[in-house]
Amino acid sequence: MPLRPNKTKTNPLLLGVTGGIASGKTTVANFLKDLGAPIIDFDVIARQVVEPGTPSFRAIVELFGEESVDRDGHLDRKRLSEIVFQDEQKRKRLEGIIHPRIVDTFISQSNEIAKKVPDAIIQAVIPLLFEVGLQHLVHKTLVVYISREKQIERLIKRDKITRDHAANILKAQLPIDEKAGMADFVINNENSLDETKSQVEELWKTLIKFQKQNKIL
Ligand code: ATP
């Protein structure tokens, strides 16, 4: 369980939202947002913490040299991923630079929200929550589930890629069935958006109940 700031009267409930690629994390997070749960998106934070001029940017350029910077002066993410794909040690060092700053940013953003809405139910959308082992940052986890076959179908349709390419992308992720087995809540997003929305509404009621029972006195 993450630390709750017990010197203040804030008591946010942090829900980690994850799933597989194209399983519907954004879709479900937007439904929950409409019901009142603000979103903190780890993909967005991951880009913010390496913007030019940030401490992470400087540390990365020091470690990887000028080849890690593109013509516009931003990090060349494609180049970096090629380098760390072949070098496990460098991958760990890169993660060692970026991950702590992502976590710090997340904590300060959630504290900011909780200052305004003390009992907010905050969504942390973290695509690689289980792979990176970030469960300790949140109180509850939600997996947005679709079968592997449906994932392939939606990837082909959305990203206009071949079946082989889609299957290769999936190989790099923990199988979605395994993730579903680890989660506190699972939403099945294989069917219509209306069906997904009804499940989200039920989940929202559960989260509100949980939040009320769990108040810090
Ligand atoms: P990524 O992993 O790439 O960030 P994601 O998990 O956030 O994706 P979404 O972007 O929400 O997934 O959905 C992936 C695609 O599937 C989108 O094109 C979306 O419109 C579509 N989609 C989501 N839910 C459904 C549904 N229930 N029925 C049909 N299409 C859906």
GROMACS .gro file of C-alpha atoms and ligand atoms in nm:
model
  248
    1MET     CA    1   0.000   0.000   0.000
    2PRO     CA    2   0.131   0.344  -0.079
    3LEU     CA    3   0.197   0.596   0.195
    4ARG     CA    4  -0.100   0.815   0.265
    5PRO     CA    5  -0.012   1.164   0.378
    6ASN     CA    6  -0.147   1.130   0.733
    7LYS     CA    7  -0.058   1.480   0.844
    8THR     CA    8  -0.316   1.621   0.607
    9LYS     CA    9  -0.682   1.537   0.578
   10THR     CA   10  -0.639   1.406   0.226
   11ASN     CA   11  -0.739   1.050   0.158
   12PRO     CA   12  -0.722   0.979  -0.215
   13LEU     CA   13  -0.792   0.633  -0.347
   14LEU     CA   14  -0.538   0.547  -0.615
   15LEU     CA   15  -0.652   0.306  -0.884
   16GLY     CA   16  -0.386   0.165  -1.117
   17VAL     CA   17  -0.540   0.112  -1.462
   18THR     CA   18  -0.357  -0.127  -1.691
   19GLY     CA   19  -0.413  -0.393  -1.956
   20GLY     CA   20  -0.252  -0.496  -2.281
   21ILE     CA   21  -0.172  -0.282  -2.581
   22ALA     CA   22  -0.495  -0.167  -2.746
   23SER     CA   23  -0.708  -0.347  -2.485
   24GLY     CA   24  -0.903  -0.028  -2.410
   25LYS     CA   25  -0.723   0.140  -2.118
   26THR     CA   26  -0.787   0.488  -2.259
   27THR     CA   27  -1.149   0.405  -2.338
   28VAL     CA   28  -1.218   0.279  -1.986
   29ALA     CA   29  -1.018   0.560  -1.821
   30ASN     CA   30  -1.229   0.815  -2.009
   31PHE     CA   31  -1.551   0.650  -1.888
   32LEU     CA   32  -1.419   0.664  -1.531
   33LYS     CA   33  -1.313   1.025  -1.582
   34ASP     CA   34  -1.668   1.115  -1.686
   35LEU     CA   35  -1.785   0.965  -1.356
   36GLY     CA   36  -1.539   1.180  -1.162
   37ALA     CA   37  -1.199   1.008  -1.150
   38PRO     CA   38  -0.915   1.230  -1.271
   39ILE     CA   39  -0.646   1.065  -1.483
   40ILE     CA   40  -0.272   1.068  -1.431
   41ASP     CA   41  -0.119   0.914  -1.743
   42PHE     CA   42   0.225   0.756  -1.699
   43ASP     CA   43   0.298   0.775  -2.072
   44VAL     CA   44   0.254   1.152  -2.052
   45ILE     CA   45   0.472   1.178  -1.740
   46ALA     CA   46   0.737   0.958  -1.903
   47ARG     CA   47   0.765   1.211  -2.186
   48GLN     CA   48   0.757   1.515  -1.954
   49VAL     CA   49   1.045   1.398  -1.734
   50VAL     CA   50   1.286   1.371  -2.029
   51GLU     CA   51   1.207   1.702  -2.196
   52PRO     CA   52   1.515   1.906  -2.294
   53GLY     CA   53   1.661   2.085  -1.995
   54THR     CA   54   1.530   1.841  -1.731
   55PRO     CA   55   1.775   1.659  -1.500
   56SER     CA   56   1.682   1.325  -1.663
   57PHE     CA   57   1.754   1.464  -2.009
   58ARG     CA   58   2.098   1.580  -1.899
   59ALA     CA   59   2.176   1.249  -1.725
   60ILE     CA   60   2.072   1.050  -2.033
   61VAL     CA   61   2.280   1.260  -2.271
   62GLU     CA   62   2.576   1.219  -2.038
   63LEU     CA   63   2.531   0.842  -2.036
   64PHE     CA   64   2.446   0.784  -2.404
   65GLY     CA   65   2.622   1.074  -2.573
   66GLU     CA   66   2.502   1.306  -2.846
   67GLU     CA   67   2.362   1.019  -3.053
   68SER     CA   68   2.071   1.006  -2.806
   69VAL     CA   69   1.954   1.354  -2.917
   70ASP     CA   70   1.763   1.417  -3.239
   71ARG     CA   71   1.795   1.716  -3.471
   72ASP     CA   72   1.534   1.915  -3.280
   73GLY     CA   73   1.725   1.876  -2.955
   74HIS     CA   74   1.483   1.620  -2.806
   75LEU     CA   75   1.570   1.271  -2.693
   76ASP     CA   76   1.579   1.033  -2.987
   77ARG     CA   77   1.353   0.768  -2.834
   78LYS     CA   78   1.384   0.532  -3.130
   79ARG     CA   79   1.764   0.542  -3.117
   80LEU     CA   80   1.762   0.497  -2.739
   81SER     CA   81   1.534   0.197  -2.757
   82GLU     CA   82   1.758   0.041  -3.022
   83ILE     CA   83   2.061   0.088  -2.796
   84VAL     CA   84   1.902  -0.049  -2.479
   85PHE     CA   85   1.737  -0.334  -2.668
   86GLN     CA   86   2.087  -0.473  -2.724
   87ASP     CA   87   2.240  -0.378  -2.392
   88GLU     CA   88   2.073  -0.494  -2.072
   89GLN     CA   89   2.304  -0.292  -1.846
   90LYS     CA   90   2.233   0.030  -2.031
   91ARG     CA   91   1.861  -0.044  -2.019
   92LYS     CA   92   1.881  -0.075  -1.640
   93ARG     CA   93   2.078   0.248  -1.610
   94LEU     CA   94   1.829   0.429  -1.832
   95GLU     CA   95   1.542   0.302  -1.621
   96GLY     CA   96   1.736   0.401  -1.309
   97ILE     CA   97   1.738   0.759  -1.435
   98ILE     CA   98   1.380   0.779  -1.556
   99HIS     CA   99   1.170   0.564  -1.322
  100PRO     CA  100   1.236   0.749  -0.992
  101ARG     CA  101   1.144   1.078  -1.159
  102ILE     CA  102   0.825   0.935  -1.300
  103VAL     CA  103   0.730   0.813  -0.953
  104ASP     CA  104   0.813   1.150  -0.791
  105THR     CA  105   0.605   1.333  -1.050
  106PHE     CA  106   0.315   1.094  -0.998
  107ILE     CA  107   0.324   1.144  -0.620
  108SER     CA  108   0.331   1.521  -0.650
  109GLN     CA  109   0.050   1.525  -0.910
  110SER     CA  110  -0.171   1.300  -0.697
  111ASN     CA  111  -0.101   1.514  -0.389
  112GLU     CA  112  -0.199   1.824  -0.587
  113ILE     CA  113  -0.530   1.665  -0.688
  114ALA     CA  114  -0.595   1.548  -0.332
  115LYS     CA  115  -0.533   1.896  -0.194
  116LYS     CA  116  -0.829   2.015  -0.398
  117VAL     CA  117  -1.044   1.702  -0.365
  118PRO     CA  118  -0.937   1.523  -0.045
  119ASP     CA  119  -1.124   1.198  -0.114
  120ALA     CA  120  -1.061   1.188  -0.490
  121ILE     CA  121  -1.056   0.857  -0.668
  122ILE     CA  122  -0.753   0.903  -0.892
  123GLN     CA  123  -0.668   0.684  -1.188
  124ALA     CA  124  -0.303   0.614  -1.260
  125VAL     CA  125  -0.297   0.478  -1.615
  126ILE     CA  126   0.020   0.265  -1.622
  127PRO     CA  127   0.056   0.041  -1.931
  128LEU     CA  128   0.344  -0.161  -1.778
  129LEU     CA  129   0.221  -0.158  -1.417
  130PHE     CA  130   0.283  -0.529  -1.355
  131GLU     CA  131   0.589  -0.561  -1.580
  132VAL     CA  132   0.771  -0.281  -1.394
  133GLY     CA  133   0.625  -0.383  -1.055
  134LEU     CA  134   0.453  -0.056  -0.963
  135GLN     CA  135   0.167  -0.210  -0.763
  136HIS     CA  136   0.300  -0.046  -0.446
  137LEU     CA  137   0.212   0.297  -0.586
  138VAL     CA  138  -0.163   0.232  -0.591
  139HIS     CA  139  -0.430   0.095  -0.359
  140LYS     CA  140  -0.620  -0.110  -0.617
  141THR     CA  141  -0.546  -0.237  -0.967
  142LEU     CA  142  -0.776  -0.267  -1.268
  143VAL     CA  143  -0.702  -0.467  -1.581
  144VAL     CA  144  -0.891  -0.375  -1.897
  145TYR     CA  145  -0.916  -0.715  -2.061
  146ILE     CA  146  -0.963  -0.840  -2.415
  147SER     CA  147  -0.841  -1.177  -2.540
  148ARG     CA  148  -0.509  -1.198  -2.721
  149GLU     CA  149  -0.691  -1.262  -3.049
  150LYS     CA  150  -0.909  -0.950  -3.005
  151GLN     CA  151  -0.598  -0.750  -2.919
  152ILE     CA  152  -0.443  -0.856  -3.250
  153GLU     CA  153  -0.764  -0.767  -3.438
  154ARG     CA  154  -0.785  -0.419  -3.281
  155LEU     CA  155  -0.415  -0.350  -3.336
  156ILE     CA  156  -0.443  -0.444  -3.705
  157LYS     CA  157  -0.747  -0.221  -3.744
  158ARG     CA  158  -0.621   0.079  -3.544
  159ASP     CA  159  -0.254   0.086  -3.644
  160LYS     CA  160  -0.298  -0.062  -3.993
  161ILE     CA  161  -0.027  -0.321  -3.937
  162THR     CA  162   0.006  -0.685  -4.040
  163ARG     CA  163  -0.099  -0.980  -3.821
  164ASP     CA  164   0.267  -1.083  -3.781
  165HIS     CA  165   0.368  -0.737  -3.669
  166ALA     CA  166   0.081  -0.725  -3.418
  167ALA     CA  167   0.176  -1.069  -3.281
  168ASN     CA  168   0.537  -0.953  -3.242
  169ILE     CA  169   0.433  -0.646  -3.045
  170LEU     CA  170   0.235  -0.866  -2.808
  171LYS     CA  171   0.534  -1.094  -2.749
  172ALA     CA  172   0.711  -0.810  -2.566
  173GLN     CA  173   0.431  -0.779  -2.307
  174LEU     CA  174   0.325  -1.000  -2.021
  175PRO     CA  175   0.028  -1.208  -2.148
  176ILE     CA  176  -0.295  -1.026  -2.073
  177ASP     CA  177  -0.450  -1.333  -1.905
  178GLU     CA  178  -0.167  -1.328  -1.651
  179LYS     CA  179  -0.225  -0.961  -1.583
  180ALA     CA  180  -0.596  -1.021  -1.533
  181GLY     CA  181  -0.509  -1.287  -1.275
  182MET     CA  182  -0.309  -1.032  -1.073
  183ALA     CA  183  -0.565  -0.751  -1.072
  184ASP     CA  184  -0.817  -0.652  -0.803
  185PHE     CA  185  -1.072  -0.566  -1.075
  186VAL     CA  186  -1.112  -0.676  -1.436
  187ILE     CA  187  -1.327  -0.507  -1.697
  188ASN     CA  188  -1.401  -0.710  -2.005
  189ASN     CA  189  -1.382  -0.481  -2.306
  190GLU     CA  190  -1.435  -0.743  -2.577
  191ASN     CA  191  -1.792  -0.649  -2.653
  192SER     CA  192  -1.980  -0.325  -2.719
  193LEU     CA  193  -1.880   0.005  -2.564
  194ASP     CA  194  -2.220   0.010  -2.388
  195GLU     CA  195  -2.139  -0.319  -2.218
  196THR     CA  196  -1.803  -0.184  -2.111
  197LYS     CA  197  -1.964   0.134  -1.980
  198SER     CA  198  -2.208  -0.065  -1.762
  199GLN     CA  199  -1.919  -0.255  -1.606
  200VAL     CA  200  -1.737   0.074  -1.543
  201GLU     CA  201  -2.047   0.212  -1.368
  202GLU     CA  202  -2.062  -0.094  -1.141
  203LEU     CA  203  -1.692  -0.060  -1.067
  204TRP     CA  204  -1.742   0.308  -0.983
  205LYS     CA  205  -2.003   0.216  -0.718
  206THR     CA  206  -1.760  -0.036  -0.569
  207LEU     CA  207  -1.477   0.218  -0.563
  208ILE     CA  208  -1.696   0.475  -0.388
  209LYS     CA  209  -1.794   0.217  -0.125
  210PHE     CA  210  -1.433   0.119  -0.077
  211GLN     CA  211  -1.330   0.483  -0.046
  212LYS     CA  212  -1.596   0.550   0.221
  213GLN     CA  213  -1.498   0.246   0.430
  214ASN     CA  214  -1.132   0.331   0.410
  215LYS     CA  215  -1.142   0.684   0.542
  216ILE     CA  216  -0.857   0.797   0.766
  217LEU     CA  217  -1.002   0.947   1.085
  218ATP     P1  218  -0.272   0.162  -2.614
  218ATP     O1  219  -0.220   0.041  -2.543
  218ATP     O2  220  -0.224   0.166  -2.753
  218ATP     O3  221  -0.250   0.290  -2.539
  218ATP     P2  222  -0.542   0.141  -2.510
  218ATP     O4  223  -0.530   0.020  -2.424
  218ATP     O5  224  -0.547   0.273  -2.441
  218ATP     O6  225  -0.433   0.143  -2.625
  218ATP     P3  226  -0.777   0.223  -2.655
  218ATP     O7  227  -0.701   0.330  -2.729
  218ATP     O8  228  -0.876   0.265  -2.553
  218ATP     O9  229  -0.674   0.118  -2.595
  218ATP    O10  230  -0.851   0.127  -2.758
  218ATP     C1  231  -0.779   0.064  -2.863
  218ATP     C2  232  -0.860   0.067  -2.992
  218ATP    O11  233  -0.973  -0.017  -2.978
  218ATP     C3  234  -0.912   0.206  -3.027
  218ATP    O12  235  -0.909   0.218  -3.165
  218ATP     C4  236  -1.055   0.202  -2.973
  218ATP    O13  237  -1.139   0.291  -3.043
  218ATP     C5  238  -1.094   0.057  -2.994
  218ATP     N1  239  -1.189   0.007  -2.893
  218ATP     C6  240  -1.182   0.022  -2.759
  218ATP     N2  241  -1.284  -0.040  -2.698
  218ATP     C7  242  -1.359  -0.095  -2.796
  218ATP     C8  243  -1.480  -0.173  -2.798
  218ATP     N3  244  -1.543  -0.210  -2.685
  218ATP     N4  245  -1.526  -0.213  -2.917
  218ATP     C9  246  -1.463  -0.179  -3.033
  218ATP     N5  247  -1.349  -0.107  -3.040
  218ATP    C10  248  -1.297  -0.066  -2.922
   0.00000   0.00000   0.00000
